[in-house]
Amino acid sequence: MAVFLSGQAQDMAGKMVGIWFPISCFVAIGFEHVPANMFMLTMGLLAGSEETVGDALWKSMFPTTLGNFVAGAVFMAIGYSYAFGNLGGNNKSPIEVTRCSQEDFGDLSEALAA
């Protein structure tokens, strides 16, 4: 979501606001993220935790990866399909779309050239 919103923004302030809200919500809710877990679990193991690498993989990496996959592949696809695709009834218009010609714009092209 943050990548999508930052890609749609036209200026740097819009990009920063676009990534701030989804990331803040993600952190505030307490969701797990695989790259963040890789760092934290590695640092915990190096600091002398009683967990083993197998425990870290089984209790954290596997469920987090599965959750990220389901959320990204299923829920995001459903949301985008509802907003922009056939699931929300956004079918193509039966009205034929034609290309604009120079005559459609009239004197606008002359005003822009000046």
PDB file of N, CA, C and O in Angstrom, residues 38-103:
ATOM      1  N   MET A  38      13.808 -10.992  10.681  1.00  0.00           N
ATOM      2  CA  MET A  38      15.133 -11.568  10.442  1.00  0.00           C
ATOM      3  C   MET A  38      16.192 -10.818  11.242  1.00  0.00           C
ATOM      4  O   MET A  38      17.075 -11.428  11.835  1.00  0.00           O
ATOM      5  N   PHE A  39      16.092  -9.513  11.266  1.00  0.00           N
ATOM      6  CA  PHE A  39      17.060  -8.731  12.030  1.00  0.00           C
ATOM      7  C   PHE A  39      16.897  -8.970  13.519  1.00  0.00           C
ATOM      8  O   PHE A  39      17.885  -9.231  14.228  1.00  0.00           O
ATOM      9  N   MET A  40      15.676  -8.881  14.019  1.00  0.00           N
ATOM     10  CA  MET A  40      15.458  -9.007  15.466  1.00  0.00           C
ATOM     11  C   MET A  40      15.801 -10.403  15.975  1.00  0.00           C
ATOM     12  O   MET A  40      16.392 -10.553  17.050  1.00  0.00           O
ATOM     13  N   LEU A  41      15.444 -11.433  15.234  1.00  0.00           N
ATOM     14  CA  LEU A  41      15.742 -12.800  15.673  1.00  0.00           C
ATOM     15  C   LEU A  41      17.238 -13.076  15.637  1.00  0.00           C
ATOM     16  O   LEU A  41      17.778 -13.716  16.541  1.00  0.00           O
ATOM     17  N   THR A  42      17.921 -12.572  14.634  1.00  0.00           N
ATOM     18  CA  THR A  42      19.370 -12.744  14.564  1.00  0.00           C
ATOM     19  C   THR A  42      20.054 -12.035  15.725  1.00  0.00           C
ATOM     20  O   THR A  42      20.951 -12.594  16.368  1.00  0.00           O
ATOM     21  N   MET A  43      19.623 -10.822  16.021  1.00  0.00           N
ATOM     22  CA  MET A  43      20.218 -10.099  17.144  1.00  0.00           C
ATOM     23  C   MET A  43      19.916 -10.790  18.468  1.00  0.00           C
ATOM     24  O   MET A  43      20.763 -10.832  19.363  1.00  0.00           O
ATOM     25  N   GLY A  44      18.730 -11.347  18.615  1.00  0.00           N
ATOM     26  CA  GLY A  44      18.397 -12.089  19.827  1.00  0.00           C
ATOM     27  C   GLY A  44      19.244 -13.342  19.987  1.00  0.00           C
ATOM     28  O   GLY A  44      19.710 -13.662  21.083  1.00  0.00           O
ATOM     29  N   LEU A  45      19.447 -14.048  18.894  1.00  0.00           N
ATOM     30  CA  LEU A  45      20.296 -15.245  18.947  1.00  0.00           C
ATOM     31  C   LEU A  45      21.742 -14.882  19.269  1.00  0.00           C
ATOM     32  O   LEU A  45      22.403 -15.576  20.046  1.00  0.00           O
ATOM     33  N   LEU A  46      22.242 -13.793  18.692  1.00  0.00           N
ATOM     34  CA  LEU A  46      23.607 -13.361  18.987  1.00  0.00           C
ATOM     35  C   LEU A  46      23.756 -12.846  20.412  1.00  0.00           C
ATOM     36  O   LEU A  46      24.840 -12.920  20.990  1.00  0.00           O
ATOM     37  N   ALA A  47      22.682 -12.329  20.987  1.00  0.00           N
ATOM     38  CA  ALA A  47      22.727 -11.803  22.354  1.00  0.00           C
ATOM     39  C   ALA A  47      22.618 -12.911  23.399  1.00  0.00           C
ATOM     40  O   ALA A  47      22.698 -12.640  24.594  1.00  0.00           O
ATOM     41  N   GLY A  48      22.414 -14.143  22.970  1.00  0.00           N
ATOM     42  CA  GLY A  48      22.394 -15.250  23.911  1.00  0.00           C
ATOM     43  C   GLY A  48      21.018 -15.752  24.294  1.00  0.00           C
ATOM     44  O   GLY A  48      20.837 -16.305  25.379  1.00  0.00           O
ATOM     45  N   SER A  49      20.062 -15.594  23.441  1.00  0.00           N
ATOM     46  CA  SER A  49      18.713 -16.089  23.714  1.00  0.00           C
ATOM     47  C   SER A  49      18.714 -17.614  23.792  1.00  0.00           C
ATOM     48  O   SER A  49      19.564 -18.294  23.220  1.00  0.00           O
ATOM     49  N   GLU A  50      17.764 -18.149  24.529  1.00  0.00           N
ATOM     50  CA  GLU A  50      17.655 -19.604  24.655  1.00  0.00           C
ATOM     51  C   GLU A  50      16.927 -20.238  23.478  1.00  0.00           C
ATOM     52  O   GLU A  50      16.832 -21.459  23.403  1.00  0.00           O
ATOM     53  N   GLU A  51      16.403 -19.417  22.592  1.00  0.00           N
ATOM     54  CA  GLU A  51      15.733 -19.926  21.396  1.00  0.00           C
ATOM     55  C   GLU A  51      16.770 -20.516  20.435  1.00  0.00           C
ATOM     56  O   GLU A  51      17.910 -20.067  20.395  1.00  0.00           O
ATOM     57  N   THR A  52      16.365 -21.495  19.665  1.00  0.00           N
ATOM     58  CA  THR A  52      17.236 -22.054  18.638  1.00  0.00           C
ATOM     59  C   THR A  52      16.826 -21.502  17.272  1.00  0.00           C
ATOM     60  O   THR A  52      15.774 -20.867  17.135  1.00  0.00           O
ATOM     61  N   VAL A  53      17.639 -21.743  16.270  1.00  0.00           N
ATOM     62  CA  VAL A  53      17.307 -21.291  14.921  1.00  0.00           C
ATOM     63  C   VAL A  53      16.034 -21.980  14.443  1.00  0.00           C
ATOM     64  O   VAL A  53      15.173 -21.366  13.810  1.00  0.00           O
ATOM     65  N   GLY A  54      15.877 -23.268  14.773  1.00  0.00           N
ATOM     66  CA  GLY A  54      14.654 -23.989  14.397  1.00  0.00           C
ATOM     67  C   GLY A  54      13.420 -23.395  15.048  1.00  0.00           C
ATOM     68  O   GLY A  54      12.362 -23.284  14.409  1.00  0.00           O
ATOM     69  N   ASP A  55      13.533 -23.006  16.346  1.00  0.00           N
ATOM     70  CA  ASP A  55      12.403 -22.354  17.011  1.00  0.00           C
ATOM     71  C   ASP A  55      12.054 -21.024  16.336  1.00  0.00           C
ATOM     72  O   ASP A  55      10.879 -20.706  16.155  1.00  0.00           O
ATOM     73  N   ALA A  56      13.087 -20.275  15.982  1.00  0.00           N
ATOM     74  CA  ALA A  56      12.850 -18.983  15.336  1.00  0.00           C
ATOM     75  C   ALA A  56      12.157 -19.171  13.994  1.00  0.00           C
ATOM     76  O   ALA A  56      11.224 -18.439  13.655  1.00  0.00           O
ATOM     77  N   LEU A  57      12.608 -20.168  13.240  1.00  0.00           N
ATOM     78  CA  LEU A  57      11.972 -20.419  11.949  1.00  0.00           C
ATOM     79  C   LEU A  57      10.542 -20.902  12.109  1.00  0.00           C
ATOM     80  O   LEU A  57       9.635 -20.453  11.417  1.00  0.00           O
ATOM     81  N   TRP A  58      10.308 -21.831  13.025  1.00  0.00           N
ATOM     82  CA  TRP A  58       8.993 -22.440  13.166  1.00  0.00           C
ATOM     83  C   TRP A  58       7.981 -21.506  13.827  1.00  0.00           C
ATOM     84  O   TRP A  58       6.825 -21.450  13.432  1.00  0.00           O
ATOM     85  N   LYS A  59       8.405 -20.765  14.850  1.00  0.00           N
ATOM     86  CA  LYS A  59       7.470 -19.939  15.615  1.00  0.00           C
ATOM     87  C   LYS A  59       7.290 -18.534  15.057  1.00  0.00           C
ATOM     88  O   LYS A  59       6.302 -17.872  15.371  1.00  0.00           O
ATOM     89  N   SER A  60       8.242 -18.077  14.251  1.00  0.00           N
ATOM     90  CA  SER A  60       8.131 -16.711  13.764  1.00  0.00           C
ATOM     91  C   SER A  60       8.132 -16.615  12.242  1.00  0.00           C
ATOM     92  O   SER A  60       7.218 -16.035  11.669  1.00  0.00           O
ATOM     93  N   MET A  61       9.150 -17.159  11.609  1.00  0.00           N
ATOM     94  CA  MET A  61       9.282 -16.965  10.166  1.00  0.00           C
ATOM     95  C   MET A  61       8.180 -17.662   9.370  1.00  0.00           C
ATOM     96  O   MET A  61       7.631 -17.080   8.438  1.00  0.00           O
ATOM     97  N   PHE A  62       7.866 -18.885   9.727  1.00  0.00           N
ATOM     98  CA  PHE A  62       6.839 -19.625   8.974  1.00  0.00           C
ATOM     99  C   PHE A  62       5.466 -18.961   9.080  1.00  0.00           C
ATOM    100  O   PHE A  62       4.836 -18.684   8.057  1.00  0.00           O
ATOM    101  N   PRO A  63       4.957 -18.664  10.297  1.00  0.00           N
ATOM    102  CA  PRO A  63       3.639 -18.019  10.345  1.00  0.00           C
ATOM    103  C   PRO A  63       3.624 -16.606   9.740  1.00  0.00           C
ATOM    104  O   PRO A  63       2.633 -16.215   9.119  1.00  0.00           O
ATOM    105  N   THR A  64       4.721 -15.877   9.918  1.00  0.00           N
ATOM    106  CA  THR A  64       4.776 -14.527   9.359  1.00  0.00           C
ATOM    107  C   THR A  64       4.778 -14.564   7.837  1.00  0.00           C
ATOM    108  O   THR A  64       4.070 -13.792   7.184  1.00  0.00           O
ATOM    109  N   THR A  65       5.558 -15.470   7.269  1.00  0.00           N
ATOM    110  CA  THR A  65       5.599 -15.601   5.814  1.00  0.00           C
ATOM    111  C   THR A  65       4.238 -16.019   5.274  1.00  0.00           C
ATOM    112  O   THR A  65       3.756 -15.479   4.267  1.00  0.00           O
ATOM    113  N   LEU A  66       3.602 -16.957   5.930  1.00  0.00           N
ATOM    114  CA  LEU A  66       2.275 -17.403   5.510  1.00  0.00           C
ATOM    115  C   LEU A  66       1.261 -16.257   5.607  1.00  0.00           C
ATOM    116  O   LEU A  66       0.466 -16.039   4.691  1.00  0.00           O
ATOM    117  N   GLY A  67       1.309 -15.511   6.695  1.00  0.00           N
ATOM    118  CA  GLY A  67       0.392 -14.376   6.855  1.00  0.00           C
ATOM    119  C   GLY A  67       0.633 -13.285   5.837  1.00  0.00           C
ATOM    120  O   GLY A  67      -0.317 -12.713   5.287  1.00  0.00           O
ATOM    121  N   ASN A  68       1.899 -12.983   5.574  1.00  0.00           N
ATOM    122  CA  ASN A  68       2.213 -11.969   4.561  1.00  0.00           C
ATOM    123  C   ASN A  68       1.757 -12.413   3.177  1.00  0.00           C
ATOM    124  O   ASN A  68       1.255 -11.610   2.391  1.00  0.00           O
ATOM    125  N   PHE A  69       1.917 -13.682   2.882  1.00  0.00           N
ATOM    126  CA  PHE A  69       1.488 -14.193   1.580  1.00  0.00           C
ATOM    127  C   PHE A  69      -0.029 -14.097   1.434  1.00  0.00           C
ATOM    128  O   PHE A  69      -0.533 -13.627   0.409  1.00  0.00           O
ATOM    129  N   VAL A  70      -0.752 -14.540   2.453  1.00  0.00           N
ATOM    130  CA  VAL A  70      -2.222 -14.506   2.377  1.00  0.00           C
ATOM    131  C   VAL A  70      -2.712 -13.070   2.279  1.00  0.00           C
ATOM    132  O   VAL A  70      -3.566 -12.747   1.449  1.00  0.00           O
ATOM    133  N   ALA A  71      -2.166 -12.197   3.110  1.00  0.00           N
ATOM    134  CA  ALA A  71      -2.619 -10.802   3.078  1.00  0.00           C
ATOM    135  C   ALA A  71      -2.277 -10.134   1.762  1.00  0.00           C
ATOM    136  O   ALA A  71      -3.098  -9.423   1.183  1.00  0.00           O
ATOM    137  N   GLY A  72      -1.073 -10.370   1.258  1.00  0.00           N
ATOM    138  CA  GLY A  72      -0.663  -9.713   0.020  1.00  0.00           C
ATOM    139  C   GLY A  72      -1.327 -10.281  -1.207  1.00  0.00           C
ATOM    140  O   GLY A  72      -1.758  -9.550  -2.101  1.00  0.00           O
ATOM    141  N   ALA A  73      -1.436 -11.604  -1.270  1.00  0.00           N
ATOM    142  CA  ALA A  73      -1.949 -12.238  -2.486  1.00  0.00           C
ATOM    143  C   ALA A  73      -3.469 -12.294  -2.521  1.00  0.00           C
ATOM    144  O   ALA A  73      -4.063 -12.182  -3.583  1.00  0.00           O
ATOM    145  N   VAL A  74      -4.092 -12.448  -1.393  1.00  0.00           N
ATOM    146  CA  VAL A  74      -5.543 -12.634  -1.375  1.00  0.00           C
ATOM    147  C   VAL A  74      -6.266 -11.333  -1.051  1.00  0.00           C
ATOM    148  O   VAL A  74      -7.071 -10.834  -1.850  1.00  0.00           O
ATOM    149  N   PHE A  75      -5.984 -10.756   0.107  1.00  0.00           N
ATOM    150  CA  PHE A  75      -6.760  -9.593   0.544  1.00  0.00           C
ATOM    151  C   PHE A  75      -6.476  -8.352  -0.291  1.00  0.00           C
ATOM    152  O   PHE A  75      -7.394  -7.589  -0.611  1.00  0.00           O
ATOM    153  N   MET A  76      -5.228  -8.123  -0.655  1.00  0.00           N
ATOM    154  CA  MET A  76      -4.930  -6.973  -1.499  1.00  0.00           C
ATOM    155  C   MET A  76      -5.532  -7.165  -2.895  1.00  0.00           C
ATOM    156  O   MET A  76      -6.040  -6.219  -3.482  1.00  0.00           O
ATOM    157  N   ALA A  77      -5.479  -8.388  -3.410  1.00  0.00           N
ATOM    158  CA  ALA A  77      -6.071  -8.646  -4.729  1.00  0.00           C
ATOM    159  C   ALA A  77      -7.579  -8.432  -4.700  1.00  0.00           C
ATOM    160  O   ALA A  77      -8.147  -7.859  -5.631  1.00  0.00           O
ATOM    161  N   ILE A  78      -8.226  -8.872  -3.639  1.00  0.00           N
ATOM    162  CA  ILE A  78      -9.672  -8.667  -3.521  1.00  0.00           C
ATOM    163  C   ILE A  78      -9.995  -7.177  -3.418  1.00  0.00           C
ATOM    164  O   ILE A  78     -10.922  -6.683  -4.048  1.00  0.00           O
ATOM    165  N   GLY A  79      -9.203  -6.449  -2.623  1.00  0.00           N
ATOM    166  CA  GLY A  79      -9.446  -5.012  -2.474  1.00  0.00           C
ATOM    167  C   GLY A  79      -9.277  -4.254  -3.770  1.00  0.00           C
ATOM    168  O   GLY A  79     -10.112  -3.418  -4.136  1.00  0.00           O
ATOM    169  N   TYR A  80      -8.199  -4.526  -4.503  1.00  0.00           N
ATOM    170  CA  TYR A  80      -7.984  -3.846  -5.775  1.00  0.00           C
ATOM    171  C   TYR A  80      -9.016  -4.271  -6.820  1.00  0.00           C
ATOM    172  O   TYR A  80      -9.459  -3.459  -7.624  1.00  0.00           O
ATOM    173  N   SER A  81      -9.418  -5.536  -6.805  1.00  0.00           N
ATOM    174  CA  SER A  81     -10.428  -5.982  -7.753  1.00  0.00           C
ATOM    175  C   SER A  81     -11.770  -5.331  -7.455  1.00  0.00           C
ATOM    176  O   SER A  81     -12.516  -4.986  -8.368  1.00  0.00           O
ATOM    177  N   TYR A  82     -12.063  -5.149  -6.173  1.00  0.00           N
ATOM    178  CA  TYR A  82     -13.317  -4.484  -5.817  1.00  0.00           C
ATOM    179  C   TYR A  82     -13.274  -3.007  -6.204  1.00  0.00           C
ATOM    180  O   TYR A  82     -14.247  -2.453  -6.702  1.00  0.00           O
ATOM    181  N   ALA A  83     -12.117  -2.362  -5.991  1.00  0.00           N
ATOM    182  CA  ALA A  83     -12.018  -0.932  -6.278  1.00  0.00           C
ATOM    183  C   ALA A  83     -11.938  -0.639  -7.767  1.00  0.00           C
ATOM    184  O   ALA A  83     -12.527   0.334  -8.245  1.00  0.00           O
ATOM    185  N   PHE A  84     -11.198  -1.464  -8.506  1.00  0.00           N
ATOM    186  CA  PHE A  84     -10.921  -1.132  -9.899  1.00  0.00           C
ATOM    187  C   PHE A  84     -11.347  -2.188 -10.901  1.00  0.00           C
ATOM    188  O   PHE A  84     -11.288  -1.941 -12.102  1.00  0.00           O
ATOM    189  N   GLY A  85     -11.735  -3.365 -10.461  1.00  0.00           N
ATOM    190  CA  GLY A  85     -11.963  -4.457 -11.392  1.00  0.00           C
ATOM    191  C   GLY A  85     -13.393  -4.948 -11.438  1.00  0.00           C
ATOM    192  O   GLY A  85     -14.341  -4.259 -11.047  1.00  0.00           O
ATOM    193  N   ASN A  86     -13.534  -6.170 -11.886  1.00  0.00           N
ATOM    194  CA  ASN A  86     -14.856  -6.753 -12.089  1.00  0.00           C
ATOM    195  C   ASN A  86     -15.584  -7.060 -10.794  1.00  0.00           C
ATOM    196  O   ASN A  86     -16.801  -7.095 -10.771  1.00  0.00           O
ATOM    197  N   LEU A  87     -14.858  -7.303  -9.704  1.00  0.00           N
ATOM    198  CA  LEU A  87     -15.510  -7.647  -8.446  1.00  0.00           C
ATOM    199  C   LEU A  87     -16.394  -6.508  -7.944  1.00  0.00           C
ATOM    200  O   LEU A  87     -17.445  -6.731  -7.367  1.00  0.00           O
ATOM    201  N   GLY A  88     -15.988  -5.275  -8.192  1.00  0.00           N
ATOM    202  CA  GLY A  88     -16.769  -4.117  -7.769  1.00  0.00           C
ATOM    203  C   GLY A  88     -17.751  -3.641  -8.818  1.00  0.00           C
ATOM    204  O   GLY A  88     -18.402  -2.622  -8.648  1.00  0.00           O
ATOM    205  N   GLY A  89     -17.868  -4.355  -9.921  1.00  0.00           N
ATOM    206  CA  GLY A  89     -18.798  -3.960 -10.970  1.00  0.00           C
ATOM    207  C   GLY A  89     -18.232  -2.903 -11.898  1.00  0.00           C
ATOM    208  O   GLY A  89     -18.973  -2.261 -12.631  1.00  0.00           O
ATOM    209  N   ASN A  90     -16.934  -2.700 -11.860  1.00  0.00           N
ATOM    210  CA  ASN A  90     -16.304  -1.698 -12.726  1.00  0.00           C
ATOM    211  C   ASN A  90     -15.955  -2.326 -14.063  1.00  0.00           C
ATOM    212  O   ASN A  90     -14.809  -2.553 -14.391  1.00  0.00           O
ATOM    213  N   ASN A  91     -16.961  -2.610 -14.832  1.00  0.00           N
ATOM    214  CA  ASN A  91     -16.753  -3.212 -16.145  1.00  0.00           C
ATOM    215  C   ASN A  91     -16.492  -2.122 -17.174  1.00  0.00           C
ATOM    216  O   ASN A  91     -16.767  -0.952 -16.948  1.00  0.00           O
ATOM    217  N   LYS A  92     -15.995  -2.505 -18.317  1.00  0.00           N
ATOM    218  CA  LYS A  92     -15.744  -1.534 -19.371  1.00  0.00           C
ATOM    219  C   LYS A  92     -17.044  -0.899 -19.830  1.00  0.00           C
ATOM    220  O   LYS A  92     -18.087  -1.538 -19.868  1.00  0.00           O
ATOM    221  N   SER A  93     -16.941   0.342 -20.195  1.00  0.00           N
ATOM    222  CA  SER A  93     -18.101   1.090 -20.642  1.00  0.00           C
ATOM    223  C   SER A  93     -18.553   0.594 -22.023  1.00  0.00           C
ATOM    224  O   SER A  93     -17.732   0.318 -22.893  1.00  0.00           O
ATOM    225  N   PRO A  94     -19.860   0.484 -22.230  1.00  0.00           N
ATOM    226  CA  PRO A  94     -20.334   0.094 -23.558  1.00  0.00           C
ATOM    227  C   PRO A  94     -20.204   1.221 -24.581  1.00  0.00           C
ATOM    228  O   PRO A  94     -20.346   1.005 -25.770  1.00  0.00           O
ATOM    229  N   ILE A  95     -19.892   2.436 -24.102  1.00  0.00           N
ATOM    230  CA  ILE A  95     -19.740   3.569 -25.008  1.00  0.00           C
ATOM    231  C   ILE A  95     -18.362   3.487 -25.654  1.00  0.00           C
ATOM    232  O   ILE A  95     -17.349   3.309 -24.975  1.00  0.00           O
ATOM    233  N   GLU A  96     -18.329   3.630 -26.961  1.00  0.00           N
ATOM    234  CA  GLU A  96     -17.070   3.546 -27.675  1.00  0.00           C
ATOM    235  C   GLU A  96     -16.208   4.776 -27.391  1.00  0.00           C
ATOM    236  O   GLU A  96     -16.690   5.900 -27.396  1.00  0.00           O
ATOM    237  N   VAL A  97     -14.949   4.551 -27.114  1.00  0.00           N
ATOM    238  CA  VAL A  97     -14.013   5.643 -26.873  1.00  0.00           C
ATOM    239  C   VAL A  97     -13.222   5.873 -28.152  1.00  0.00           C
ATOM    240  O   VAL A  97     -12.635   4.949 -28.703  1.00  0.00           O
ATOM    241  N   THR A  98     -13.228   7.123 -28.617  1.00  0.00           N
ATOM    242  CA  THR A  98     -12.481   7.448 -29.823  1.00  0.00           C
ATOM    243  C   THR A  98     -11.325   8.362 -29.466  1.00  0.00           C
ATOM    244  O   THR A  98     -11.301   8.961 -28.395  1.00  0.00           O
ATOM    245  N   ARG A  99     -10.384   8.479 -30.383  1.00  0.00           N
ATOM    246  CA  ARG A  99      -9.234   9.344 -30.154  1.00  0.00           C
ATOM    247  C   ARG A  99      -9.619  10.787 -30.425  1.00  0.00           C
ATOM    248  O   ARG A  99     -10.435  11.082 -31.283  1.00  0.00           O
ATOM    249  N   CYS A 100      -9.010  11.696 -29.688  1.00  0.00           N
ATOM    250  CA  CYS A 100      -9.230  13.125 -29.913  1.00  0.00           C
ATOM    251  C   CYS A 100      -8.384  13.582 -31.084  1.00  0.00           C
ATOM    252  O   CYS A 100      -7.283  13.100 -31.294  1.00  0.00           O
ATOM    253  N   SER A 101      -8.907  14.533 -31.818  1.00  0.00           N
ATOM    254  CA  SER A 101      -8.153  15.085 -32.937  1.00  0.00           C
ATOM    255  C   SER A 101      -7.841  16.548 -32.651  1.00  0.00           C
ATOM    256  O   SER A 101      -8.312  17.126 -31.668  1.00  0.00           O
ATOM    257  N   GLN A 102      -7.054  17.145 -33.501  1.00  0.00           N
ATOM    258  CA  GLN A 102      -6.661  18.534 -33.349  1.00  0.00           C
ATOM    259  C   GLN A 102      -7.891  19.447 -33.348  1.00  0.00           C
ATOM    260  O   GLN A 102      -7.941  20.430 -32.625  1.00  0.00           O
ATOM    261  N   GLU A 103      -8.896  19.093 -34.140  1.00  0.00           N
ATOM    262  CA  GLU A 103     -10.083  19.938 -34.236  1.00  0.00           C
ATOM    263  C   GLU A 103     -10.899  19.940 -32.951  1.00  0.00           C
ATOM    264  O   GLU A 103     -11.637  20.879 -32.672  1.00  0.00           O
TER     265      GLU A 103
END
